[in-house]
Amino acid sequence: MTSAADFYAHVQQELQSIEAAGLMKRERVMTTPQGALVKTQDGRELINLCANNYLGLSSHPQVVQAAHQALDSHGFGLSSVRFICGTQDIHKQLERRIAAFVGCEDAILYAAAFDANGGLFEPLLGEQDAIISDALNHASIIDGIRLCKAQRYRYANNDLADLERCLKEARDKGARHVLVFTDGVFSMDGTIARLAEIRELCDRHGALLGIDECHASGFLGRTGRGTPEHCGVWGKIDLITGTFGKALGGASGGFTAARKEVVELLRQRSRPYLFSNTLAPSIVGASLAVLDLLECSTMLRDKLEDNTRFWRAGLTAAGFDIKPGSHPIVPVMVYDAVKAQQLSARLLELGVYAVGFFYPVVPQGQARIRTQLSAALDREHLKKALAAFSQAGHELGLIKG
Ligand SMILES: *Cc1c(COP(=O)(O)O)cnc(C)c1O
């Protein structure tokens, strides 16, 4: 038998091994709202290139005002799950509005997209069914699938041939319902899923298609309605999960959108919905204001697209190796983990906040700085940030000339 002291010693050892592997995550403390510029506790002002604040709505005056108004009209909290006494008129409005925005019949709110994914699969599918999941899907999708008894298949990232192999295998083994699930956008690479082709494959094999739109809702596609709009299959996706914690205001909250009978079954059976508190009224009110803003103008997503083009062209001209594409996630490839950390540290000294990612978050030898654009950023911010990248890149021998 071991003692409690042994347990605490074990925890200390785990922490030491994380530290020794250079994998300890340390949180930088900011003292300002989220925005183009943020201040850290030591009083330094940084150009922010690492928030999911794609549309600059995290501190947008109309969004903040809507949160204040909902606080006054609907209170601070509801102290209840939805089915007891946690549903207000604004929760029902937000469900209708987000469903219409992403192109589905109905939607159900969750405390976070992590919960939407965590509570999605188990109520809908059983042992006789199969889930086919992209190898690079988000952790919350992986966890959600683990909680479900369906047979599991994994296909290589965005690889249609491998997906078809899985579809055939699932059918050969007699699976009843087959669900293919993918991120609309993969967060480490900014890669956009090949949804039109995936939809076509699913149709051919009688499979359902579900997507996670956390890095797409609000800005991808001509009117910001996400990956399906970008790929020309808007309104043709069976299940869509997403977050209010990124582009759509950045506070918190998630949703699943689908046909109304699917949403109804989730309301009856989805555990993170049934056993967790309702969304705070201020977040619901602010999220409604976000949808008002996005439905009446594409100005913010257009500015984001413009910023992304400028930033990708600037980094490429400076000689950096970036992951190609069009998404505002722009990974600057460094490959070596130590170099990536050095680049991030030097950028901080030069007033630019951009974080390095390395193993195990990305594959071994694929270390990078992940930059993320925002409509909050102006040309001047981007020019200064490009100058800082060039200087640091030269100093570290990452670029020549
Ligand atoms: C951020 C993210 C989530 C989690 O969203 P939360 O609302 O913060 O829980 C889920 N899936 C993907 C792909 C994400 O990027």
Short mmCIF file of N, CA and C in Angstrom, two decimals, residues 181-336:
data_model
loop_
_atom_site.label_atom_id
_atom_site.label_comp_id
_atom_site.label_asym_id
_atom_site.label_seq_id
_atom_site.Cartn_x
_atom_site.Cartn_y
_atom_site.Cartn_z
N PHE A 181 -16.64 12.59 -39.21
CA PHE A 181 -16.54 13.85 -38.47
C PHE A 181 -15.17 14.48 -38.67
N THR A 182 -15.18 15.79 -38.99
CA THR A 182 -13.91 16.50 -39.22
C THR A 182 -13.97 17.92 -38.72
N ASP A 183 -12.84 18.46 -38.34
CA ASP A 183 -12.74 19.91 -38.11
C ASP A 183 -12.97 20.59 -39.46
N GLY A 184 -13.71 21.70 -39.46
CA GLY A 184 -13.84 22.49 -40.69
C GLY A 184 -12.50 23.10 -41.05
N VAL A 185 -11.80 23.55 -40.01
CA VAL A 185 -10.44 24.11 -40.18
C VAL A 185 -9.56 23.49 -39.10
N PHE A 186 -8.37 23.05 -39.48
CA PHE A 186 -7.45 22.42 -38.54
C PHE A 186 -6.56 23.50 -37.92
N SER A 187 -6.59 23.55 -36.58
CA SER A 187 -6.09 24.74 -35.89
C SER A 187 -4.58 24.89 -35.90
N MET A 188 -3.83 23.82 -36.07
CA MET A 188 -2.37 23.96 -36.04
C MET A 188 -1.81 24.38 -37.39
N ASP A 189 -2.53 24.04 -38.48
CA ASP A 189 -2.02 24.30 -39.82
C ASP A 189 -2.82 25.37 -40.57
N GLY A 190 -4.04 25.65 -40.11
CA GLY A 190 -4.92 26.56 -40.87
C GLY A 190 -5.44 25.91 -42.14
N THR A 191 -5.33 24.57 -42.22
CA THR A 191 -5.84 23.84 -43.39
C THR A 191 -7.36 23.80 -43.35
N ILE A 192 -7.99 23.99 -44.50
CA ILE A 192 -9.44 23.92 -44.59
C ILE A 192 -9.84 22.53 -45.10
N ALA A 193 -10.79 21.89 -44.42
CA ALA A 193 -11.23 20.54 -44.82
C ALA A 193 -11.84 20.59 -46.23
N ARG A 194 -11.62 19.51 -47.00
CA ARG A 194 -12.15 19.44 -48.38
C ARG A 194 -13.61 19.00 -48.33
N LEU A 195 -14.45 19.90 -47.81
CA LEU A 195 -15.83 19.52 -47.47
C LEU A 195 -16.69 19.10 -48.64
N ALA A 196 -16.51 19.76 -49.80
CA ALA A 196 -17.37 19.40 -50.94
C ALA A 196 -17.12 17.95 -51.33
N GLU A 197 -15.83 17.57 -51.39
CA GLU A 197 -15.50 16.19 -51.77
C GLU A 197 -15.89 15.21 -50.67
N ILE A 198 -15.72 15.64 -49.42
CA ILE A 198 -16.08 14.75 -48.31
C ILE A 198 -17.58 14.51 -48.30
N ARG A 199 -18.36 15.59 -48.56
CA ARG A 199 -19.82 15.46 -48.61
C ARG A 199 -20.21 14.46 -49.70
N GLU A 200 -19.56 14.60 -50.83
CA GLU A 200 -19.86 13.74 -51.98
C GLU A 200 -19.58 12.26 -51.64
N LEU A 201 -18.42 12.04 -51.01
CA LEU A 201 -18.05 10.68 -50.60
C LEU A 201 -19.06 10.11 -49.60
N CYS A 202 -19.44 10.95 -48.63
CA CYS A 202 -20.41 10.51 -47.62
C CYS A 202 -21.72 10.12 -48.29
N ASP A 203 -22.16 10.94 -49.24
CA ASP A 203 -23.42 10.64 -49.94
C ASP A 203 -23.32 9.30 -50.65
N ARG A 204 -22.16 9.08 -51.29
CA ARG A 204 -21.98 7.84 -52.05
C ARG A 204 -22.05 6.62 -51.14
N HIS A 205 -21.62 6.77 -49.89
CA HIS A 205 -21.59 5.63 -48.96
C HIS A 205 -22.70 5.71 -47.92
N GLY A 206 -23.66 6.60 -48.14
CA GLY A 206 -24.79 6.70 -47.21
C GLY A 206 -24.39 7.12 -45.81
N ALA A 207 -23.33 7.93 -45.69
CA ALA A 207 -22.85 8.33 -44.36
C ALA A 207 -23.30 9.75 -44.03
N LEU A 208 -23.43 10.00 -42.72
CA LEU A 208 -23.72 11.35 -42.23
C LEU A 208 -22.39 12.11 -42.15
N LEU A 209 -22.49 13.45 -42.20
CA LEU A 209 -21.27 14.27 -42.09
C LEU A 209 -21.43 15.30 -40.99
N GLY A 210 -20.45 15.33 -40.08
CA GLY A 210 -20.44 16.32 -39.01
C GLY A 210 -19.13 17.10 -39.03
N ILE A 211 -19.21 18.38 -38.65
CA ILE A 211 -17.99 19.21 -38.64
C ILE A 211 -17.93 20.09 -37.40
N ASP A 212 -16.72 20.43 -37.02
CA ASP A 212 -16.47 21.35 -35.91
C ASP A 212 -16.00 22.66 -36.52
N GLU A 213 -16.78 23.72 -36.29
CA GLU A 213 -16.55 25.00 -36.97
C GLU A 213 -15.90 26.07 -36.08
N CYS A 214 -15.20 25.64 -35.03
CA CYS A 214 -14.64 26.60 -34.08
C CYS A 214 -13.72 27.63 -34.74
N HIS A 215 -12.92 27.22 -35.72
CA HIS A 215 -12.01 28.17 -36.38
C HIS A 215 -12.56 28.63 -37.72
N ALA A 216 -13.88 28.70 -37.85
CA ALA A 216 -14.47 29.10 -39.12
C ALA A 216 -15.73 29.96 -38.99
N SER A 217 -16.59 29.64 -38.02
CA SER A 217 -17.88 30.35 -37.91
C SER A 217 -17.64 31.84 -37.73
N GLY A 218 -18.30 32.63 -38.56
CA GLY A 218 -18.23 34.09 -38.43
C GLY A 218 -17.35 34.75 -39.46
N PHE A 219 -16.40 34.01 -40.03
CA PHE A 219 -15.50 34.69 -40.98
C PHE A 219 -15.14 33.89 -42.22
N LEU A 220 -15.18 32.57 -42.18
CA LEU A 220 -14.84 31.83 -43.39
C LEU A 220 -16.05 31.82 -44.32
N GLY A 221 -15.81 31.91 -45.63
CA GLY A 221 -16.92 32.01 -46.58
C GLY A 221 -17.24 33.48 -46.83
N ARG A 222 -17.90 33.73 -47.96
CA ARG A 222 -18.13 35.11 -48.40
C ARG A 222 -18.91 35.95 -47.39
N THR A 223 -19.85 35.32 -46.67
CA THR A 223 -20.59 36.08 -45.66
C THR A 223 -20.32 35.56 -44.25
N GLY A 224 -19.21 34.83 -44.10
CA GLY A 224 -18.79 34.40 -42.77
C GLY A 224 -19.56 33.22 -42.20
N ARG A 225 -20.29 32.50 -43.06
CA ARG A 225 -21.10 31.41 -42.53
C ARG A 225 -20.34 30.08 -42.42
N GLY A 226 -19.03 30.17 -42.59
CA GLY A 226 -18.20 29.04 -42.23
C GLY A 226 -17.68 28.20 -43.38
N THR A 227 -17.06 27.07 -43.03
CA THR A 227 -16.44 26.18 -44.01
C THR A 227 -17.42 25.69 -45.08
N PRO A 228 -18.66 25.34 -44.69
CA PRO A 228 -19.61 24.91 -45.73
C PRO A 228 -19.85 26.00 -46.78
N GLU A 229 -19.92 27.26 -46.36
CA GLU A 229 -20.10 28.33 -47.34
C GLU A 229 -18.85 28.45 -48.21
N HIS A 230 -17.69 28.39 -47.58
CA HIS A 230 -16.41 28.47 -48.31
C HIS A 230 -16.32 27.37 -49.37
N CYS A 231 -16.83 26.17 -49.03
CA CYS A 231 -16.69 25.02 -49.92
C CYS A 231 -17.92 24.78 -50.80
N GLY A 232 -18.93 25.63 -50.69
CA GLY A 232 -20.12 25.48 -51.54
C GLY A 232 -21.07 24.39 -51.10
N VAL A 233 -21.05 24.01 -49.80
CA VAL A 233 -21.98 22.98 -49.32
C VAL A 233 -22.77 23.47 -48.10
N TRP A 234 -23.00 24.80 -48.06
CA TRP A 234 -23.76 25.38 -46.94
C TRP A 234 -25.17 24.79 -46.92
N GLY A 235 -25.65 24.40 -45.74
CA GLY A 235 -26.98 23.81 -45.63
C GLY A 235 -26.98 22.31 -45.88
N LYS A 236 -25.81 21.73 -46.15
CA LYS A 236 -25.76 20.31 -46.49
C LYS A 236 -24.96 19.47 -45.49
N ILE A 237 -24.77 20.01 -44.28
CA ILE A 237 -24.01 19.29 -43.27
C ILE A 237 -24.98 18.79 -42.20
N ASP A 238 -24.81 17.55 -41.76
CA ASP A 238 -25.76 16.95 -40.82
C ASP A 238 -25.59 17.48 -39.40
N LEU A 239 -24.33 17.61 -38.95
CA LEU A 239 -24.07 18.06 -37.58
C LEU A 239 -22.99 19.13 -37.61
N ILE A 240 -23.23 20.25 -36.93
CA ILE A 240 -22.21 21.31 -36.85
C ILE A 240 -22.03 21.70 -35.40
N THR A 241 -20.80 21.61 -34.91
CA THR A 241 -20.51 22.15 -33.58
C THR A 241 -19.67 23.40 -33.74
N GLY A 242 -19.78 24.30 -32.76
CA GLY A 242 -19.01 25.54 -32.85
C GLY A 242 -18.92 26.22 -31.51
N THR A 243 -18.20 27.34 -31.47
CA THR A 243 -17.95 28.05 -30.22
C THR A 243 -18.32 29.52 -30.32
N PHE A 244 -18.75 30.08 -29.19
CA PHE A 244 -18.88 31.55 -29.09
C PHE A 244 -17.60 32.12 -28.50
N GLY A 245 -16.64 31.26 -28.22
CA GLY A 245 -15.41 31.67 -27.53
C GLY A 245 -14.27 32.04 -28.45
N LYS A 246 -14.51 32.12 -29.74
CA LYS A 246 -13.43 32.54 -30.64
C LYS A 246 -13.90 33.77 -31.44
N ALA A 247 -14.20 33.60 -32.72
CA ALA A 247 -14.57 34.78 -33.53
C ALA A 247 -15.87 35.43 -33.04
N LEU A 248 -16.81 34.63 -32.55
CA LEU A 248 -18.15 35.14 -32.25
C LEU A 248 -18.25 35.82 -30.88
N GLY A 249 -17.28 36.64 -30.56
CA GLY A 249 -17.33 37.39 -29.30
C GLY A 249 -16.26 36.99 -28.30
N GLY A 250 -15.87 35.72 -28.32
CA GLY A 250 -14.70 35.30 -27.54
C GLY A 250 -14.91 35.12 -26.05
N ALA A 251 -16.16 35.13 -25.58
CA ALA A 251 -16.36 34.92 -24.14
C ALA A 251 -16.31 33.43 -23.85
N SER A 252 -17.43 32.76 -24.02
CA SER A 252 -17.47 31.30 -23.90
C SER A 252 -18.84 30.84 -24.34
N GLY A 253 -18.96 29.54 -24.44
CA GLY A 253 -20.22 28.95 -24.90
C GLY A 253 -20.01 28.22 -26.20
N GLY A 254 -20.80 27.18 -26.40
CA GLY A 254 -20.69 26.41 -27.63
C GLY A 254 -22.07 25.99 -28.09
N PHE A 255 -22.13 25.34 -29.23
CA PHE A 255 -23.43 24.90 -29.74
C PHE A 255 -23.26 23.68 -30.64
N THR A 256 -24.36 22.94 -30.78
CA THR A 256 -24.47 21.93 -31.84
C THR A 256 -25.69 22.30 -32.66
N ALA A 257 -25.52 22.36 -33.97
CA ALA A 257 -26.64 22.64 -34.88
C ALA A 257 -26.87 21.41 -35.73
N ALA A 258 -28.15 21.11 -35.98
CA ALA A 258 -28.51 19.89 -36.72
C ALA A 258 -29.99 19.92 -37.06
N ARG A 259 -30.52 18.82 -37.59
CA ARG A 259 -31.96 18.71 -37.80
C ARG A 259 -32.66 18.75 -36.44
N LYS A 260 -33.95 19.15 -36.44
CA LYS A 260 -34.57 19.40 -35.14
C LYS A 260 -34.75 18.14 -34.29
N GLU A 261 -34.94 16.99 -34.95
CA GLU A 261 -35.10 15.78 -34.13
C GLU A 261 -33.78 15.39 -33.46
N VAL A 262 -32.66 15.70 -34.13
CA VAL A 262 -31.35 15.41 -33.53
C VAL A 262 -31.13 16.32 -32.33
N VAL A 263 -31.44 17.61 -32.49
CA VAL A 263 -31.29 18.56 -31.39
C VAL A 263 -32.19 18.15 -30.23
N GLU A 264 -33.40 17.70 -30.52
CA GLU A 264 -34.32 17.28 -29.46
C GLU A 264 -33.75 16.09 -28.69
N LEU A 265 -33.17 15.12 -29.42
CA LEU A 265 -32.60 13.97 -28.72
C LEU A 265 -31.41 14.39 -27.85
N LEU A 266 -30.59 15.34 -28.35
CA LEU A 266 -29.48 15.84 -27.54
C LEU A 266 -30.01 16.51 -26.27
N ARG A 267 -31.10 17.27 -26.38
CA ARG A 267 -31.67 17.90 -25.18
C ARG A 267 -32.09 16.86 -24.14
N GLN A 268 -32.53 15.70 -24.64
CA GLN A 268 -32.98 14.63 -23.74
C GLN A 268 -31.82 13.84 -23.14
N ARG A 269 -30.73 13.67 -23.92
CA ARG A 269 -29.71 12.68 -23.53
C ARG A 269 -28.28 13.19 -23.39
N SER A 270 -27.99 14.40 -23.88
CA SER A 270 -26.58 14.81 -23.90
C SER A 270 -26.13 15.25 -22.51
N ARG A 271 -25.16 14.55 -21.95
CA ARG A 271 -24.84 14.73 -20.53
C ARG A 271 -24.26 16.10 -20.18
N PRO A 272 -23.36 16.67 -20.99
CA PRO A 272 -22.86 18.01 -20.61
C PRO A 272 -23.97 19.08 -20.66
N TYR A 273 -25.05 18.81 -21.39
CA TYR A 273 -26.19 19.73 -21.44
C TYR A 273 -27.10 19.52 -20.23
N LEU A 274 -27.35 18.25 -19.92
CA LEU A 274 -28.27 17.92 -18.84
C LEU A 274 -27.72 18.22 -17.45
N PHE A 275 -26.40 18.09 -17.31
CA PHE A 275 -25.82 18.14 -15.97
C PHE A 275 -24.85 19.30 -15.79
N SER A 276 -25.06 20.41 -16.51
CA SER A 276 -24.15 21.54 -16.38
C SER A 276 -24.96 22.83 -16.52
N ASN A 277 -24.50 23.88 -15.89
CA ASN A 277 -25.29 25.11 -15.82
C ASN A 277 -25.50 25.76 -17.19
N THR A 278 -26.59 26.49 -17.29
CA THR A 278 -26.95 27.21 -18.50
C THR A 278 -25.96 28.35 -18.78
N LEU A 279 -25.93 28.83 -20.01
CA LEU A 279 -25.06 29.97 -20.36
C LEU A 279 -25.54 31.24 -19.67
N ALA A 280 -24.60 32.05 -19.21
CA ALA A 280 -24.94 33.31 -18.54
C ALA A 280 -25.65 34.25 -19.51
N PRO A 281 -26.71 34.93 -19.04
CA PRO A 281 -27.48 35.83 -19.89
C PRO A 281 -26.62 36.89 -20.61
N SER A 282 -25.61 37.42 -19.95
CA SER A 282 -24.79 38.46 -20.60
C SER A 282 -24.10 37.89 -21.83
N ILE A 283 -23.65 36.65 -21.77
CA ILE A 283 -22.99 36.03 -22.92
C ILE A 283 -24.01 35.78 -24.04
N VAL A 284 -25.21 35.36 -23.65
CA VAL A 284 -26.25 35.10 -24.64
C VAL A 284 -26.64 36.41 -25.34
N GLY A 285 -26.85 37.47 -24.56
CA GLY A 285 -27.22 38.76 -25.14
C GLY A 285 -26.13 39.28 -26.06
N ALA A 286 -24.87 39.15 -25.64
CA ALA A 286 -23.76 39.64 -26.46
C ALA A 286 -23.62 38.80 -27.74
N SER A 287 -23.86 37.50 -27.64
CA SER A 287 -23.75 36.63 -28.82
C SER A 287 -24.82 36.98 -29.85
N LEU A 288 -26.01 37.37 -29.36
CA LEU A 288 -27.07 37.81 -30.28
C LEU A 288 -26.63 39.09 -31.00
N ALA A 289 -25.98 40.00 -30.26
CA ALA A 289 -25.49 41.24 -30.87
C ALA A 289 -24.42 40.95 -31.91
N VAL A 290 -23.58 39.94 -31.65
CA VAL A 290 -22.56 39.53 -32.62
C VAL A 290 -23.22 39.09 -33.92
N LEU A 291 -24.27 38.27 -33.81
CA LEU A 291 -24.96 37.80 -35.02
C LEU A 291 -25.63 38.97 -35.76
N ASP A 292 -26.18 39.93 -35.01
CA ASP A 292 -26.74 41.14 -35.65
C ASP A 292 -25.66 41.82 -36.49
N LEU A 293 -24.48 42.00 -35.87
CA LEU A 293 -23.38 42.69 -36.57
C LEU A 293 -22.99 41.94 -37.85
N LEU A 294 -22.85 40.62 -37.73
CA LEU A 294 -22.35 39.84 -38.87
C LEU A 294 -23.38 39.69 -39.97
N GLU A 295 -24.68 39.70 -39.58
CA GLU A 295 -25.71 39.54 -40.60
C GLU A 295 -25.97 40.82 -41.38
N CYS A 296 -25.58 41.98 -40.80
CA CYS A 296 -25.87 43.21 -41.55
C CYS A 296 -24.67 43.71 -42.35
N SER A 297 -23.48 43.15 -42.11
CA SER A 297 -22.32 43.62 -42.87
C SER A 297 -21.21 42.58 -42.88
N THR A 298 -20.47 42.53 -43.99
CA THR A 298 -19.33 41.60 -44.05
C THR A 298 -18.03 42.37 -43.84
N MET A 299 -18.13 43.61 -43.36
CA MET A 299 -16.96 44.48 -43.23
C MET A 299 -15.83 43.84 -42.42
N LEU A 300 -16.19 43.22 -41.27
CA LEU A 300 -15.14 42.69 -40.39
C LEU A 300 -14.44 41.49 -41.03
N ARG A 301 -15.23 40.57 -41.61
CA ARG A 301 -14.57 39.40 -42.22
C ARG A 301 -13.80 39.82 -43.47
N ASP A 302 -14.25 40.86 -44.14
CA ASP A 302 -13.51 41.37 -45.30
C ASP A 302 -12.16 41.96 -44.86
N LYS A 303 -12.19 42.70 -43.75
CA LYS A 303 -10.93 43.28 -43.25
C LYS A 303 -9.97 42.17 -42.82
N LEU A 304 -10.53 41.14 -42.17
CA LEU A 304 -9.70 40.00 -41.75
C LEU A 304 -9.05 39.34 -42.97
N GLU A 305 -9.83 39.18 -44.03
CA GLU A 305 -9.31 38.54 -45.24
C GLU A 305 -8.17 39.39 -45.85
N ASP A 306 -8.40 40.70 -45.84
CA ASP A 306 -7.41 41.64 -46.35
C ASP A 306 -6.12 41.59 -45.51
N ASN A 307 -6.28 41.60 -44.19
CA ASN A 307 -5.13 41.51 -43.29
C ASN A 307 -4.37 40.21 -43.52
N THR A 308 -5.12 39.13 -43.70
CA THR A 308 -4.50 37.82 -43.89
C THR A 308 -3.66 37.81 -45.17
N ARG A 309 -4.21 38.37 -46.23
CA ARG A 309 -3.48 38.42 -47.50
C ARG A 309 -2.19 39.22 -47.36
N PHE A 310 -2.30 40.38 -46.71
CA PHE A 310 -1.14 41.25 -46.51
C PHE A 310 -0.07 40.55 -45.68
N TRP A 311 -0.49 39.89 -44.64
CA TRP A 311 0.43 39.23 -43.71
C TRP A 311 1.13 38.04 -44.38
N ARG A 312 0.36 37.21 -45.08
CA ARG A 312 0.95 36.05 -45.78
C ARG A 312 1.95 36.51 -46.83
N ALA A 313 1.58 37.56 -47.60
CA ALA A 313 2.48 38.07 -48.65
C ALA A 313 3.74 38.67 -48.01
N GLY A 314 3.58 39.40 -46.92
CA GLY A 314 4.71 40.05 -46.26
C GLY A 314 5.70 39.04 -45.71
N LEU A 315 5.21 38.00 -45.05
CA LEU A 315 6.10 36.98 -44.48
C LEU A 315 6.83 36.23 -45.60
N THR A 316 6.10 35.93 -46.66
CA THR A 316 6.70 35.20 -47.79
C THR A 316 7.79 36.05 -48.44
N ALA A 317 7.50 37.34 -48.65
CA ALA A 317 8.49 38.24 -49.27
C ALA A 317 9.73 38.36 -48.38
N ALA A 318 9.54 38.32 -47.06
CA ALA A 318 10.67 38.41 -46.13
C ALA A 318 11.51 37.13 -46.13
N GLY A 319 11.00 36.07 -46.75
CA GLY A 319 11.76 34.83 -46.85
C GLY A 319 11.36 33.76 -45.86
N PHE A 320 10.28 33.99 -45.12
CA PHE A 320 9.84 32.97 -44.17
C PHE A 320 9.12 31.84 -44.88
N ASP A 321 9.16 30.68 -44.23
CA ASP A 321 8.50 29.49 -44.73
C ASP A 321 7.17 29.38 -43.99
N ILE A 322 6.07 29.68 -44.68
CA ILE A 322 4.77 29.60 -44.02
C ILE A 322 3.95 28.46 -44.62
N LYS A 323 2.99 27.96 -43.83
CA LYS A 323 2.08 26.95 -44.38
C LYS A 323 1.18 27.65 -45.39
N PRO A 324 1.15 27.17 -46.62
CA PRO A 324 0.35 27.86 -47.63
C PRO A 324 -1.14 27.78 -47.32
N GLY A 325 -1.91 28.67 -47.92
CA GLY A 325 -3.36 28.65 -47.72
C GLY A 325 -3.92 30.04 -47.68
N SER A 326 -5.15 30.16 -47.18
CA SER A 326 -5.82 31.46 -47.15
C SER A 326 -6.42 31.77 -45.79
N HIS A 327 -6.26 30.86 -44.83
CA HIS A 327 -6.88 31.05 -43.52
C HIS A 327 -6.05 32.01 -42.66
N PRO A 328 -6.74 32.77 -41.76
CA PRO A 328 -6.01 33.69 -40.87
C PRO A 328 -5.11 33.00 -39.83
N ILE A 329 -5.15 31.69 -39.73
CA ILE A 329 -4.11 30.98 -38.98
C ILE A 329 -2.93 30.86 -39.95
N VAL A 330 -1.81 31.51 -39.60
CA VAL A 330 -0.65 31.50 -40.50
C VAL A 330 0.57 30.97 -39.74
N PRO A 331 0.86 29.67 -39.87
CA PRO A 331 1.99 29.09 -39.15
C PRO A 331 3.31 29.42 -39.86
N VAL A 332 4.24 29.98 -39.07
CA VAL A 332 5.58 30.28 -39.58
C VAL A 332 6.46 29.09 -39.18
N MET A 333 6.89 28.32 -40.16
CA MET A 333 7.58 27.07 -39.87
C MET A 333 9.03 27.33 -39.46
N VAL A 334 9.41 26.77 -38.31
CA VAL A 334 10.78 26.90 -37.82
C VAL A 334 11.42 25.51 -37.75
N TYR A 335 10.59 24.48 -37.58
CA TYR A 335 10.96 23.06 -37.51
C TYR A 335 11.62 22.66 -36.19
N ASP A 336 12.65 23.45 -35.78
CA ASP A 336 13.38 23.12 -34.55
C ASP A 336 12.70 23.77 -33.33
#
